[in-house]
XYZ file of C-alpha atoms in Angstrom:
743
model
C 13.062 26.770 -36.100
C 15.225 23.501 -35.730
C 16.175 21.229 -38.653
C 15.963 17.494 -38.980
C 18.692 14.944 -38.676
C 18.762 11.495 -40.444
C 18.561 9.996 -37.070
C 17.556 11.491 -33.779
C 19.915 13.758 -31.492
C 19.922 10.980 -28.953
C 21.410 8.831 -31.750
C 24.487 10.859 -32.036
C 24.701 11.538 -28.429
C 24.843 7.871 -27.982
C 27.442 7.505 -30.467
C 29.490 10.459 -28.763
C 29.301 9.027 -25.466
C 30.388 5.496 -26.460
C 33.592 7.341 -28.423
C 34.596 9.585 -25.549
C 37.326 7.149 -24.143
C 39.030 6.849 -27.642
C 38.302 10.324 -28.741
C 40.366 11.543 -25.467
C 43.312 9.667 -26.823
C 43.354 11.633 -30.123
C 41.784 14.452 -31.674
C 39.666 14.563 -35.048
C 41.940 15.912 -37.652
C 39.707 17.780 -39.881
C 40.794 19.369 -43.333
C 38.655 22.187 -44.629
C 39.340 22.924 -48.480
C 38.193 26.283 -49.798
C 38.072 27.086 -53.598
C 36.265 30.451 -53.917
C 34.853 33.336 -51.927
C 31.361 31.855 -52.219
C 32.339 28.557 -50.530
C 34.536 30.327 -47.960
C 31.089 32.167 -46.677
C 29.597 28.738 -45.775
C 32.909 26.928 -44.564
C 33.939 29.861 -42.492
C 31.439 29.380 -39.591
C 32.445 25.685 -39.570
C 35.937 26.696 -39.326
C 35.477 28.689 -36.476
C 33.369 26.129 -34.890
C 36.345 23.577 -35.237
C 38.500 26.173 -34.000
C 36.788 27.205 -31.041
C 36.950 23.320 -29.918
C 40.657 22.529 -29.585
C 40.478 19.769 -27.356
C 38.189 17.850 -30.052
C 39.575 18.861 -33.196
C 42.592 19.914 -35.156
C 42.084 22.038 -38.258
C 44.123 22.369 -41.359
C 42.991 24.890 -43.926
C 43.743 24.087 -47.997
C 43.314 26.950 -50.210
C 42.808 26.728 -53.988
C 41.219 27.817 -57.000
C 39.987 31.286 -57.726
C 41.016 32.173 -54.071
C 44.691 32.677 -55.479
C 43.952 34.776 -58.371
C 44.332 38.534 -58.537
C 41.546 39.276 -61.179
C 39.395 37.624 -58.621
C 40.414 39.764 -55.487
C 42.829 37.425 -54.037
C 40.390 36.373 -51.637
C 42.543 34.024 -49.777
C 43.520 37.352 -47.743
C 40.281 37.185 -46.061
C 41.137 33.852 -44.773
C 44.185 34.870 -43.324
C 42.225 38.145 -41.931
C 39.987 35.786 -40.121
C 43.284 34.341 -38.395
C 43.384 30.826 -39.867
C 46.557 29.496 -40.455
C 46.589 28.250 -44.298
C 48.438 25.159 -44.447
C 48.770 24.634 -48.240
C 48.124 27.079 -50.985
C 47.428 25.135 -54.354
C 47.367 27.032 -57.584
C 45.351 25.110 -59.613
C 43.434 27.370 -62.066
C 44.514 27.273 -65.791
C 43.487 30.561 -67.175
C 41.225 30.712 -70.243
C 37.844 30.933 -68.579
C 36.645 28.424 -71.125
C 35.343 24.629 -71.090
C 38.702 23.384 -71.842
C 40.421 25.437 -69.057
C 37.917 24.140 -66.464
C 38.763 20.561 -67.409
C 42.886 21.344 -67.301
C 42.241 23.003 -63.687
C 40.536 19.948 -62.436
C 43.360 17.937 -63.819
C 45.948 20.372 -62.364
C 44.227 19.858 -59.103
C 44.485 16.124 -59.271
C 48.050 16.288 -59.694
C 49.036 18.556 -56.774
C 46.512 17.368 -54.194
C 47.828 13.947 -53.454
C 50.946 15.259 -51.928
C 48.890 17.849 -49.704
C 46.554 15.076 -48.505
C 49.353 12.557 -47.926
C 51.201 15.096 -45.860
C 48.201 16.351 -43.791
C 46.910 12.905 -43.347
C 43.237 14.246 -42.204
C 40.638 12.052 -40.745
C 37.782 14.075 -42.354
C 37.857 16.343 -45.511
C 35.111 18.986 -45.676
C 34.230 19.862 -49.261
C 31.392 22.323 -50.243
C 29.043 22.470 -52.973
C 29.305 22.111 -56.714
C 32.324 23.534 -58.098
C 34.735 21.919 -60.410
C 37.502 22.621 -57.828
C 35.280 20.641 -55.396
C 35.001 17.683 -57.745
C 38.980 17.475 -57.728
C 38.985 17.553 -53.844
C 36.558 14.813 -53.622
C 38.037 12.370 -56.166
C 41.393 12.969 -54.842
C 40.089 12.315 -51.117
C 38.018 9.114 -51.882
C 40.883 7.688 -53.861
C 43.266 8.209 -50.771
C 40.760 6.750 -48.435
C 39.969 9.725 -46.540
C 36.502 10.493 -45.236
C 34.611 13.195 -46.918
C 31.851 15.526 -45.761
C 29.893 17.306 -48.283
C 27.979 20.350 -47.595
C 24.907 21.332 -49.564
C 24.489 17.938 -51.469
C 21.078 16.897 -52.658
C 20.114 20.199 -53.957
C 18.794 20.938 -57.497
C 19.965 23.944 -59.303
C 20.257 23.334 -63.052
C 23.284 23.440 -65.531
C 26.483 21.257 -65.049
C 26.533 22.326 -61.108
C 23.761 19.436 -60.653
C 25.861 16.818 -62.133
C 29.177 17.762 -60.268
C 27.075 18.251 -57.028
C 25.615 14.776 -57.327
C 28.783 13.264 -58.229
C 30.495 14.725 -55.151
C 27.664 13.260 -53.071
C 28.431 9.546 -54.366
C 32.010 10.067 -53.501
C 31.131 11.514 -50.101
C 30.865 9.425 -46.768
C 28.787 12.148 -44.838
C 26.283 14.835 -45.736
C 25.152 18.130 -44.182
C 22.417 19.382 -46.206
C 20.253 22.594 -45.719
C 16.580 21.488 -46.650
C 14.165 18.649 -46.294
C 13.978 18.368 -49.795
C 17.737 17.838 -50.370
C 17.612 15.401 -47.716
C 14.914 13.556 -49.476
C 17.024 13.846 -52.799
C 20.014 12.250 -51.194
C 18.010 9.278 -49.580
C 16.399 8.952 -53.192
C 20.137 8.506 -54.259
C 20.525 5.699 -52.086
C 22.741 7.440 -49.527
C 22.765 6.053 -46.015
C 20.277 8.028 -43.985
C 22.213 7.693 -40.804
C 24.881 9.715 -42.215
C 22.840 12.245 -43.427
C 22.523 15.490 -41.210
C 19.818 18.055 -42.144
C 21.686 20.921 -40.471
C 20.886 24.164 -42.607
C 23.013 26.439 -44.319
C 26.171 27.429 -42.174
C 26.158 30.831 -43.624
C 22.682 31.567 -42.023
C 24.403 31.321 -38.709
C 26.629 34.200 -39.425
C 23.970 36.140 -41.395
C 21.006 35.962 -39.068
C 23.171 36.918 -36.248
C 25.085 40.053 -38.161
C 22.586 41.422 -40.362
C 21.150 44.030 -37.781
C 24.300 45.991 -37.745
C 24.144 49.800 -36.384
C 26.805 50.628 -38.967
C 25.173 49.316 -42.066
C 24.606 52.813 -43.693
C 28.413 53.261 -43.346
C 28.894 50.049 -45.483
C 26.457 51.022 -47.981
C 27.748 54.437 -48.468
C 31.383 52.659 -48.559
C 30.667 50.656 -51.631
C 27.965 53.016 -53.252
C 28.665 56.452 -52.392
C 27.550 58.956 -49.982
C 23.977 59.920 -51.333
C 22.728 56.417 -51.739
C 19.634 55.661 -49.387
C 18.621 52.279 -47.870
C 16.093 50.287 -50.022
C 17.081 52.548 -52.904
C 19.940 50.599 -54.690
C 20.431 47.327 -56.612
C 22.943 44.526 -56.191
C 23.849 42.863 -59.502
C 25.539 39.410 -59.528
C 25.390 37.374 -62.852
C 27.602 34.187 -63.417
C 28.092 32.285 -66.873
C 26.209 29.198 -67.478
C 28.835 26.660 -68.617
C 26.173 24.588 -70.518
C 24.971 27.599 -72.462
C 27.664 30.095 -72.436
C 26.364 32.088 -75.486
C 22.738 32.778 -73.983
C 24.214 33.595 -70.755
C 26.306 36.324 -72.091
C 23.164 37.495 -73.920
C 21.285 37.611 -70.681
C 24.113 39.455 -69.183
C 23.963 42.133 -71.864
C 20.355 42.315 -71.498
C 20.733 42.720 -67.909
C 23.122 45.628 -68.067
C 21.127 47.534 -70.616
C 17.905 47.118 -68.231
C 19.818 48.329 -65.126
C 21.231 51.404 -67.148
C 17.798 52.479 -68.300
C 16.329 51.656 -64.639
C 18.545 54.443 -63.549
C 19.173 53.170 -60.110
C 22.509 53.167 -57.979
C 23.942 49.620 -58.822
C 26.705 47.663 -57.125
C 27.878 45.034 -59.912
C 30.250 42.236 -58.676
C 32.422 40.414 -61.288
C 31.409 36.887 -62.340
C 33.156 33.730 -60.945
C 35.832 32.054 -62.958
C 33.686 29.484 -64.961
C 33.783 29.222 -68.572
C 32.442 32.392 -70.077
C 33.352 34.834 -67.409
C 35.928 36.589 -69.501
C 33.512 37.336 -72.140
C 31.088 38.636 -69.501
C 33.745 41.030 -68.188
C 34.215 42.158 -71.700
C 30.465 43.120 -72.256
C 30.581 44.781 -68.922
C 33.664 46.897 -69.896
C 31.920 47.718 -73.498
C 28.963 48.959 -71.835
C 31.117 51.334 -69.789
C 30.052 50.237 -66.530
C 33.195 50.725 -64.357
C 32.769 54.414 -65.537
C 29.065 54.952 -65.331
C 27.963 57.333 -62.392
C 25.357 54.989 -61.307
C 27.456 51.917 -61.212
C 30.076 50.432 -58.703
C 31.752 47.337 -60.169
C 33.968 45.114 -57.464
C 35.802 41.822 -57.639
C 35.002 41.044 -54.039
C 32.939 42.100 -50.922
C 33.865 40.647 -47.661
C 30.729 38.555 -46.646
C 29.868 40.409 -43.467
C 29.539 43.497 -45.399
C 27.910 41.687 -48.590
C 25.316 40.629 -45.892
C 24.330 44.169 -45.150
C 24.422 45.264 -48.779
C 21.700 42.486 -49.889
C 19.948 43.002 -46.660
C 19.090 46.663 -47.382
C 18.915 46.532 -50.796
C 15.913 47.666 -53.011
C 16.340 44.494 -55.310
C 19.025 41.854 -56.138
C 19.158 40.770 -59.791
C 21.287 38.013 -61.502
C 21.636 34.364 -61.279
C 23.787 33.839 -57.990
C 22.555 31.248 -55.307
C 22.803 34.075 -52.964
C 19.747 35.548 -54.557
C 17.513 32.333 -53.900
C 19.371 31.402 -50.761
C 20.630 34.087 -48.404
C 18.524 36.892 -49.603
C 15.413 35.208 -48.660
C 16.450 35.680 -45.083
C 15.930 39.422 -45.364
C 12.829 39.426 -47.380
C 15.011 41.183 -50.225
C 13.094 41.229 -53.510
C 15.024 38.990 -56.087
C 14.993 38.775 -59.887
C 16.441 35.534 -60.772
C 17.552 35.459 -64.626
C 18.038 32.446 -66.844
C 18.332 28.795 -65.980
C 21.147 28.506 -63.443
C 18.952 28.229 -60.536
C 16.178 26.047 -62.020
C 14.966 23.516 -59.275
C 16.176 25.707 -56.443
C 13.834 26.024 -53.473
C 12.916 29.635 -53.068
C 10.863 31.908 -50.929
C 8.070 34.135 -52.393
C 10.756 37.092 -52.482
C 12.062 35.540 -55.858
C 10.674 36.424 -59.275
C 11.996 34.153 -61.913
C 12.778 35.578 -65.489
C 13.730 32.142 -66.876
C 13.353 33.097 -70.476
C 15.072 36.532 -70.096
C 15.463 37.311 -73.788
C 14.326 41.058 -73.993
C 15.721 44.254 -72.241
C 12.020 45.082 -71.595
C 11.217 41.877 -69.773
C 14.070 42.420 -67.488
C 13.135 46.320 -66.935
C 9.523 45.140 -66.291
C 10.658 42.760 -63.607
C 12.589 45.378 -62.016
C 9.540 47.552 -61.747
C 7.662 44.881 -60.128
C 10.093 44.020 -57.535
C 12.246 47.217 -56.729
C 11.494 48.391 -53.293
C 9.060 45.501 -52.139
C 9.721 43.862 -48.784
C 8.800 40.125 -48.376
C 8.166 38.141 -45.261
C 11.806 36.603 -44.002
C 12.275 32.974 -45.230
C 14.250 30.310 -43.412
C 14.015 27.801 -45.898
C 17.808 27.328 -45.988
C 18.660 27.683 -42.308
C 17.656 28.872 -38.743
C 21.208 29.899 -37.460
C 21.948 26.904 -35.758
C 23.783 24.886 -38.379
C 27.329 24.822 -37.046
C 26.302 23.343 -33.486
C 24.607 20.404 -35.269
C 27.634 19.741 -37.668
C 30.017 20.045 -34.489
C 28.081 17.504 -32.850
C 27.777 15.315 -36.390
C 31.613 15.304 -36.524
C 31.927 14.173 -33.116
C 29.914 11.369 -33.704
C 32.135 9.926 -36.720
C 33.424 6.616 -35.425
C 36.834 6.262 -37.175
C 36.810 2.605 -36.475
C 33.755 2.232 -38.532
C 34.630 0.497 -42.189
C 35.785 3.216 -44.493
C 34.038 1.691 -47.668
C 30.892 3.642 -47.892
C 27.759 1.467 -48.570
C 24.375 2.481 -50.326
C 20.802 1.767 -49.443
C 18.863 0.195 -52.323
C 15.470 -0.912 -50.324
C 12.676 -2.587 -52.181
C 10.816 -0.374 -54.294
C 7.376 -1.002 -52.743
C 8.712 -0.389 -49.245
C 10.804 2.447 -49.986
C 9.929 5.684 -48.357
C 12.408 5.981 -45.348
C 12.329 9.661 -45.297
C 8.930 9.464 -43.905
C 9.843 6.960 -41.257
C 9.345 8.642 -37.842
C 12.331 6.578 -36.441
C 14.464 8.658 -38.837
C 12.826 12.042 -37.990
C 14.311 14.049 -35.140
C 11.676 17.082 -35.577
C 7.884 17.521 -36.448
C 6.984 20.007 -38.983
C 4.859 22.365 -37.426
C 3.095 25.776 -37.463
C 3.040 28.566 -34.943
C -0.566 29.625 -34.796
C -2.113 32.816 -33.519
C -5.579 33.411 -32.597
C -6.348 37.114 -31.542
C -9.997 37.097 -29.990
C -11.966 39.815 -28.691
C -10.995 38.380 -25.000
C -8.022 36.272 -25.187
C -4.634 35.974 -27.240
C -3.701 32.661 -27.829
C -0.675 30.912 -29.360
C -0.219 27.368 -30.323
C 2.277 25.067 -31.907
C 0.453 22.717 -33.979
C 1.774 19.766 -35.948
C 1.520 18.630 -39.377
C -1.390 16.400 -38.289
C -3.493 18.978 -36.726
C -2.210 18.080 -32.937
C -1.872 21.150 -30.570
C 1.266 20.152 -29.241
C 1.367 23.288 -26.784
C -1.017 26.315 -26.270
C -0.294 29.547 -24.688
C -3.163 31.923 -23.589
C -3.338 35.340 -22.335
C -5.958 38.305 -21.900
C -5.702 40.493 -25.186
C -4.662 43.832 -24.363
C -6.477 46.873 -24.970
C -3.608 48.962 -26.787
C -1.942 48.291 -30.171
C 1.656 48.485 -28.516
C 0.874 46.208 -25.637
C -0.776 43.616 -27.901
C 2.101 43.601 -30.537
C 4.638 43.244 -27.568
C 2.657 40.206 -26.087
C 2.206 38.594 -29.332
C 6.065 38.788 -29.962
C 6.910 37.672 -26.517
C 4.295 34.770 -26.670
C 5.784 33.810 -30.042
C 9.424 34.030 -28.907
C 8.528 31.548 -26.067
C 6.826 29.028 -28.362
C 9.801 29.050 -30.743
C 12.078 28.255 -27.776
C 9.806 25.638 -26.489
C 9.621 24.042 -29.863
C 13.363 23.348 -30.016
C 12.671 21.048 -26.805
C 9.557 19.726 -27.966
C 11.465 18.373 -31.326
C 9.192 20.784 -33.593
C 10.532 22.528 -36.654
C 8.564 25.820 -36.907
C 7.980 26.502 -40.845
C 5.976 29.829 -40.443
C 3.354 31.717 -38.574
C -0.290 31.893 -39.288
C -2.524 34.739 -37.573
C -6.246 34.226 -37.260
C -8.093 37.595 -36.309
C -11.429 39.037 -36.295
C -12.534 41.811 -38.972
C -11.569 42.397 -42.629
C -8.089 41.070 -43.628
C -5.913 41.561 -46.672
C -4.212 38.386 -46.565
C -1.993 39.277 -49.493
C -0.300 42.175 -47.545
C -0.642 40.726 -44.086
C -2.911 43.629 -43.150
C -5.802 44.007 -40.785
C -7.967 46.617 -42.569
C -11.033 46.802 -40.240
C -11.460 45.070 -37.002
C -14.478 44.088 -35.122
C -15.756 46.313 -32.144
C -14.377 43.747 -29.817
C -10.647 44.437 -30.605
C -9.597 48.139 -29.935
C -6.802 49.565 -31.802
C -6.828 46.980 -34.750
C -7.501 48.614 -37.988
C -5.348 49.283 -40.744
C -2.426 47.278 -38.828
C 0.467 45.594 -40.566
C 0.547 42.320 -38.592
C 2.818 40.413 -40.667
C 6.095 42.724 -40.794
C 6.942 43.014 -37.129
C 6.247 39.150 -36.391
C 8.550 38.214 -39.607
C 11.013 40.683 -38.476
C 11.234 39.440 -35.094
C 11.140 35.526 -35.809
C 12.772 35.634 -39.062
C 9.782 33.394 -40.457
C 7.188 33.685 -43.248
C 3.685 34.887 -41.917
C 0.182 34.337 -43.129
C -2.765 36.461 -41.997
C -6.622 35.842 -42.284
C -9.866 36.331 -41.017
C -11.218 34.025 -38.213
C -13.855 32.897 -40.192
C -11.657 31.667 -43.360
C -9.318 30.260 -40.881
C -12.174 27.820 -39.631
C -12.826 26.863 -43.336
C -9.301 26.220 -43.880
C -9.235 24.109 -40.770
C -12.208 21.931 -41.655
C -10.516 21.549 -45.318
C -7.161 20.247 -43.773
C -8.099 18.478 -40.757
C -12.074 18.208 -40.504
C -15.286 17.325 -42.458
C -14.383 19.230 -45.372
C -10.995 17.247 -46.056
C -11.488 16.099 -49.698
C -14.686 18.187 -50.484
C -14.312 20.496 -53.352
C -16.938 23.122 -52.530
C -18.287 23.665 -48.953
C -19.189 26.492 -46.534
C -18.140 26.654 -42.843
C -20.134 28.882 -40.297
C -18.914 30.038 -36.970
C -21.445 30.272 -34.355
C -20.110 32.056 -31.409
C -19.825 35.634 -29.896
C -20.560 36.637 -33.469
C -21.400 34.741 -36.668
C -18.683 34.403 -39.213
C -17.651 31.860 -41.789
C -15.686 30.755 -44.979
C -16.437 29.532 -48.368
C -14.296 27.192 -50.122
C -14.798 26.866 -53.822
C -13.165 24.502 -56.130
C -10.809 23.858 -53.222
C -9.868 27.505 -52.726
C -10.679 29.966 -50.177
C -12.943 32.872 -51.522
C -11.811 36.485 -50.490
C -13.566 38.623 -52.806
C -12.531 41.947 -54.417
C -12.221 43.912 -51.130
C -11.838 40.993 -48.879
C -15.241 40.840 -47.341
C -16.517 37.576 -49.060
C -18.008 35.129 -46.417
C -19.073 37.891 -44.123
C -22.010 35.244 -43.346
C -23.152 37.010 -40.248
C -24.172 40.055 -42.069
C -26.414 38.460 -44.629
C -29.802 40.260 -43.953
C -32.722 37.761 -43.431
C -35.242 40.658 -42.530
C -35.682 44.268 -43.638
C -36.881 45.389 -40.146
C -35.043 43.160 -37.903
C -33.047 44.251 -34.411
C -30.064 46.269 -34.938
C -26.761 44.712 -35.599
C -23.287 45.667 -34.560
C -22.495 46.266 -37.943
C -25.029 49.341 -38.044
C -27.494 47.619 -40.209
C -30.538 45.757 -39.362
C -31.959 42.098 -39.587
C -28.575 40.592 -39.957
C -28.239 37.001 -38.993
C -25.851 37.860 -36.406
C -28.451 40.195 -34.880
C -30.760 36.973 -34.221
C -28.264 33.817 -33.895
C -24.911 35.039 -32.293
C -24.291 34.839 -28.728
C -24.371 38.368 -28.224
C -27.914 38.533 -29.597
C -28.942 35.431 -27.457
C -27.403 36.992 -24.328
C -29.141 40.393 -25.087
C -32.483 38.441 -25.117
C -31.646 36.277 -22.046
C -31.065 39.765 -20.220
C -34.232 41.023 -21.343
C -36.382 37.934 -20.245
C -34.492 37.958 -16.984
C -35.250 41.673 -16.428
C -38.905 40.731 -17.082
C -38.679 37.812 -14.512
C -39.521 35.434 -17.670
C -36.256 33.385 -17.682
C -36.193 31.223 -14.568
C -37.692 27.773 -14.608
C -37.686 25.075 -12.019
C -34.470 23.275 -12.111
C -32.338 26.438 -13.069
C -29.586 27.841 -10.821
C -30.695 30.776 -9.061
C -29.912 33.760 -11.303
C -29.829 36.433 -8.641
C -26.746 34.920 -7.435
C -25.076 34.751 -10.866
C -22.704 37.522 -12.032
C -24.367 38.070 -15.296
C -27.028 36.547 -17.523
C -25.527 34.760 -20.713
C -26.578 32.853 -23.610
C -26.059 29.551 -21.519
C -28.685 30.616 -19.306
C -31.096 31.220 -22.283
C -30.069 27.554 -23.749
C -30.542 25.972 -20.235
C -34.046 27.474 -19.738
C -35.051 26.289 -23.107
C -33.848 22.863 -22.353
C -35.930 22.745 -19.218
C -38.989 23.782 -20.816
C -39.213 27.687 -21.149
C -41.452 28.453 -23.969
C -40.005 32.056 -24.107
C -36.460 31.016 -24.161
C -37.354 28.279 -26.705
C -38.834 30.846 -29.049
C -35.600 32.994 -29.034
C -33.590 29.886 -30.034
C -36.097 29.031 -32.515
C -35.902 32.479 -34.158
C -32.131 32.388 -34.198
C -32.286 28.907 -35.643
C -34.636 30.058 -38.346
C -32.615 33.274 -39.130
C -29.569 31.321 -39.498
C -31.324 28.582 -41.667
C -32.809 31.447 -43.858
C -29.426 32.754 -44.402
C -27.767 29.429 -45.154
C -30.240 28.832 -47.722
C -29.602 32.106 -49.308
C -25.797 30.892 -49.295
C -26.799 27.553 -50.898
C -28.768 29.275 -53.809
C -25.598 31.449 -54.515
C -22.525 29.231 -54.313
C -24.283 25.853 -54.293
C -21.941 24.154 -51.826
C -22.183 20.177 -51.319
C -21.571 20.665 -47.349
C -22.318 22.995 -44.894
C -20.310 22.728 -41.483
C -21.519 24.581 -38.514
C -18.620 25.623 -35.944
C -18.633 27.145 -32.676
C -20.131 26.872 -29.246
C -23.716 27.116 -30.762
C -23.408 24.833 -33.553
C -25.237 21.550 -31.986
C -28.183 23.972 -30.961
C -28.559 25.119 -34.731
C -27.779 21.993 -36.598
C -31.535 20.563 -36.623
C -33.242 23.750 -36.994
C -31.058 24.714 -39.875
C -31.546 21.358 -41.732
C -35.192 21.693 -41.031
C -35.301 25.273 -42.719
C -33.330 24.098 -45.644
C -35.738 21.262 -46.140
C -38.561 23.688 -46.208
C -37.311 26.688 -47.810
C -34.483 25.696 -50.271
C -34.760 24.774 -53.963
C -35.314 20.915 -54.413
C -31.851 20.469 -55.770
C -30.426 21.977 -52.648
C -32.670 20.357 -50.144
C -30.229 17.390 -49.585
C -27.299 19.075 -48.867
C -25.940 17.975 -45.535
C -25.570 20.228 -42.519
C -22.665 18.745 -39.991
C -21.235 20.267 -36.892
C -17.643 20.546 -36.595
C -15.321 17.938 -34.720
C -12.749 20.461 -34.362
C -12.073 22.199 -30.889
C -9.853 24.891 -31.955
C -10.779 25.809 -35.362
C -9.176 29.225 -35.231
C -5.642 28.200 -34.494
C -5.754 24.887 -36.601
C -6.954 27.045 -39.546
C -4.121 29.568 -38.907
C -1.804 26.748 -38.794
C -3.276 25.157 -41.953
C -2.306 28.449 -44.049
C 1.422 27.751 -43.092
C 1.671 23.905 -43.314
C -0.280 23.879 -46.624
C 1.687 26.636 -48.492
C 5.031 25.660 -47.056
C 4.809 21.989 -47.952
C 2.791 22.047 -51.387
C 5.419 24.329 -53.380
C 6.734 22.993 -56.498
C 9.412 24.857 -58.530
């Protein structure tokens, strides 16, 4: 999945080409300033990227803040262990861990930074996030006419962090943000869209590449003890909320009580240095956490090892941004406590307990979340942020005016984030259609355009089928980069009965072998690191009509697929109906006769036994065997490889009364079944989809007029205009869900 830039990649390449000659004369001097263990995990990948390009950049590293405090682990040592030369160490923290100490720390940093920045004279200062130390850095650099690149601006998380983050964004000249929403927020703040890069989170470059380590159990045992098991421990990380210190300490105490009662092995990390942290540590020690046999309390864990601990945890609890950001990449269950992350974009792995006012409420959240696994989410990154940021840095023109400008467009015309000239990639979905004959994968854009389609014969065994799905998906994801498509997730359409909540195919049709009780979501999500949605092909056809077809804007309608079998989906009050056991809308198995022909389901008289392609083919073969099918003008069937439903339709069109009678019977059966549907759910529209739709439209409308209740006789029957309803429906699950979420 690729990320969007404020301008196209060609724009940056053009600027880079123009600057090659001048850049050859001098390198870009980049200063990276890091304040604590959390921001270093985001800055380190960029620092490695800069260091790997010595012909382009000179790297200077400044360390300040809690990195240099023993109580917080002296984490500057991990920077030295990563083989970075630290140019300056600034002791800027005034101890006290209260509001006044934070203000004094900002002041102390502002006193010390001018000398360092004057000595280093960087072309660009890279600042991360929303810490008070970072505000001091941005203020000093802005006043000293040093260009600032701000990471992770535009995000919303609640508390004082929002105010600090947005203040730094206003001081910064360039922005590398993580999500589409953050980019839109920056544009709404009147930042110049040409100086905004939607890169993704740099830490994802490291965690997505490194979280599949063979020695992860050694790391887990090293921090939690020898007898701990994978997915059977908890990681707890809670920070103070500086705008509501008293309540955040209360939540911390309730969290520890709930964890003690929950009785699982737990790794507790010390809180950060914000006001209130000293009181939280007192609470932890009062509870005896450091001596408790189920707990390990630590000041710092190296990021590479912390990745493994979060990835394989049974749950993560607290209010750290890691829970709503990095943990989603692994599908780790998260319980987010309190208001510190209010407004953050989150994956479905996060359960919010915003009003965490009782121990029982937190305990119940642990019961709900512990041990679950969720689809991997890439809301905050796809593992390619650093190359984008390197290109972005190379495109900085030092000859451009230093004074930043703001964009104040006329209100009526303002929606620049939707202007195609400023979008590099098209938001898209990966759609999979598992048919009885073919396996198809497609890249589908937000507007329903199939950008590229792949098709292979559907293998007969489970192992071969899964292997082919993953191979085709990997090829499509690779191609999406070159097609400027950002893949938001994967939608799967398949025949049979599906549990969409769990992503499990419960029972398949007889056309797809070895395809029952199959968890299709997990292997695809694990391989692609993308969220995955799964549903029945009939339901997908209904979703396709709702988003792209005749059902757009219609609150209640029914879609019926007329193909090899008969299926469909029901939209009621704008929502898809699944039923208590996920077999709602099995429309092909509505009985229209007590004594009719045998259906593939084992019953008799189903619509599918009269009107499906298989039923018509069966009747065509019977007429052919009795030499009653051929009429003048038809192709000599003796030369045909097999007799199909198409031959029956052609014979009826050319005047064969026997063939016509079969089609009328099929149309009558389908019409009677639809009348039953009208009398049960009373939709305002019926949409016929599939290869037989045009042949059945008139007979069905006629039966409705003759047999439906008066109030239902005027309900319109339309044929679908969509060529690929299964693929479009699979895509719509992704596109609707990923773009409508509000937190």
